[in-house]
Amino acid sequence: KYTRFSISYYWINSLGQKTSICNRSKNIDIPSGKENTTATVNCDHRIVLLENTSSTGTYYCEVKWNDIQKMGKGVFVLARGTGYIDSSHEWEILATFTVLLAVLSITATALLLWKRK
């Protein structure tokens, strides 16, 4: 009953639209003595080239037996165009803040020492 199943790969974009990528059918032989045991079958699928940045979305794998359907948790893929430059300036902001605090500390220390004299 569970030796024949189909695997579907698809993705859901940010608008919630489902796009099919690949459908496969499998027929697995169960060796003698391995009946009624759990088996694992790897069915890898690679997306070689993403068409463009609109390929961003969550990619899923779904397996269907006769009366059972199981879906994976999904993998989110962020597709970026060529020449993309990350616009986050976290390190620059952190360095600027650190230098500013150091300058203020030195200035405050100098003022305290000057007032003491």
Short mmCIF file of C-alpha atoms in Angstrom, two decimals:
data_model
loop_
_atom_site.label_atom_id
_atom_site.label_comp_id
_atom_site.label_asym_id
_atom_site.label_seq_id
_atom_site.Cartn_x
_atom_site.Cartn_y
_atom_site.Cartn_z
CA LYS A 1 0.00 0.00 0.00
CA TYR A 2 2.81 2.45 0.86
CA THR A 3 5.34 1.43 -1.76
CA ARG A 4 3.86 3.71 -4.41
CA PHE A 5 3.72 7.43 -3.76
CA SER A 6 4.13 10.75 -5.50
CA ILE A 7 6.35 13.68 -4.55
CA SER A 8 5.53 17.26 -5.48
CA TYR A 9 7.83 20.25 -5.19
CA TYR A 10 6.29 23.72 -5.29
CA TRP A 11 6.73 27.21 -3.95
CA ILE A 12 4.39 29.85 -2.60
CA ASN A 13 5.29 33.46 -3.36
CA SER A 14 4.63 36.54 -1.20
CA LEU A 15 1.15 36.87 -2.71
CA GLY A 16 0.23 33.33 -1.61
CA GLN A 17 0.25 31.95 -5.16
CA LYS A 18 1.30 28.30 -5.48
CA THR A 19 3.62 27.37 -8.38
CA SER A 20 4.47 23.75 -9.18
CA ILE A 21 8.15 22.98 -9.78
CA CYS A 22 8.32 19.22 -10.19
CA ASN A 23 6.18 16.11 -9.73
CA ARG A 24 7.60 12.60 -9.41
CA SER A 25 6.16 9.17 -8.85
CA LYS A 26 8.08 6.57 -6.85
CA ASN A 27 7.70 2.85 -6.51
CA ILE A 28 9.91 1.42 -3.75
CA ASP A 29 10.56 -2.30 -3.34
CA ILE A 30 10.44 -3.50 0.27
CA PRO A 31 13.01 -6.20 1.01
CA SER A 32 11.81 -9.39 2.62
CA GLY A 33 11.81 -9.12 6.41
CA LYS A 34 11.52 -5.31 6.35
CA GLU A 35 7.73 -5.19 6.16
CA ASN A 36 5.92 -3.10 8.80
CA THR A 37 9.03 -1.05 9.57
CA THR A 38 9.72 2.63 8.98
CA ALA A 39 11.83 3.40 5.94
CA THR A 40 13.42 6.64 4.81
CA VAL A 41 13.77 7.56 1.16
CA ASN A 42 15.80 10.60 0.10
CA CYS A 43 14.36 12.43 -2.88
CA ASP A 44 16.57 15.44 -3.48
CA HIS A 45 15.65 18.15 -5.91
CA ARG A 46 17.86 21.11 -6.79
CA ILE A 47 16.75 24.39 -8.22
CA VAL A 48 19.79 25.22 -10.31
CA LEU A 49 18.98 28.75 -11.43
CA LEU A 50 16.34 31.01 -9.99
CA GLU A 51 14.72 32.97 -12.79
CA ASN A 52 14.85 36.35 -11.05
CA THR A 53 14.14 38.07 -7.75
CA SER A 54 10.47 37.17 -8.06
CA SER A 55 11.51 33.57 -7.26
CA THR A 56 11.60 34.62 -3.60
CA GLY A 57 9.20 32.56 -1.53
CA THR A 58 8.77 29.44 0.56
CA TYR A 59 9.55 26.14 -1.17
CA TYR A 60 7.75 22.95 -0.12
CA CYS A 61 7.88 19.22 -0.67
CA GLU A 62 4.67 17.19 -0.45
CA VAL A 63 4.25 13.40 -0.48
CA LYS A 64 0.98 11.63 -1.30
CA TRP A 65 0.08 8.01 -0.75
CA ASN A 66 -3.34 6.55 -1.57
CA ASP A 67 -5.13 8.07 1.41
CA ILE A 68 -2.38 10.04 3.17
CA GLN A 69 -0.83 13.40 2.36
CA LYS A 70 2.20 14.88 4.18
CA MET A 71 3.77 18.28 3.60
CA GLY A 72 7.19 19.55 4.71
CA LYS A 73 7.66 22.69 6.80
CA GLY A 74 9.08 24.59 3.84
CA VAL A 75 12.30 26.46 3.20
CA PHE A 76 12.29 30.21 2.62
CA VAL A 77 14.50 31.37 -0.25
CA LEU A 78 15.38 35.03 -0.79
CA ALA A 79 16.43 35.53 -4.40
CA ARG A 80 18.59 38.57 -5.12
CA GLY A 81 19.53 40.03 -8.46
CA THR A 82 23.11 40.10 -9.70
CA GLY A 83 25.11 43.02 -8.41
CA TYR A 84 23.01 43.25 -5.26
CA ILE A 85 24.66 45.27 -2.50
CA ASP A 86 23.45 44.73 1.02
CA SER A 87 22.17 48.08 2.24
CA SER A 88 22.41 47.34 5.95
CA HIS A 89 24.78 49.69 7.70
CA GLU A 90 24.81 47.92 11.07
CA TRP A 91 28.61 47.84 11.39
CA GLU A 92 29.00 51.48 10.40
CA ILE A 93 26.35 52.56 12.91
CA LEU A 94 27.96 50.47 15.66
CA ALA A 95 31.44 51.89 14.91
CA THR A 96 30.12 55.47 14.84
CA PHE A 97 28.29 54.99 18.13
CA THR A 98 31.39 53.46 19.76
CA VAL A 99 33.65 56.31 18.58
CA LEU A 100 31.10 58.89 19.77
CA LEU A 101 30.94 57.29 23.23
CA ALA A 102 34.75 57.15 23.41
CA VAL A 103 35.07 60.86 22.49
CA LEU A 104 32.41 61.83 25.05
CA SER A 105 34.13 59.74 27.75
CA ILE A 106 37.53 61.31 27.08
CA THR A 107 36.01 64.81 27.02
CA ALA A 108 34.11 64.25 30.27
CA THR A 109 37.24 62.85 31.97
CA ALA A 110 39.32 65.82 30.76
CA LEU A 111 36.70 68.29 32.04
CA LEU A 112 36.55 66.59 35.45
CA LEU A 113 40.34 66.65 35.77
CA TRP A 114 40.51 70.29 34.64
CA LYS A 115 37.82 71.36 37.16
CA ARG A 116 39.67 69.51 39.93
CA LYS A 117 42.75 71.68 39.47
#
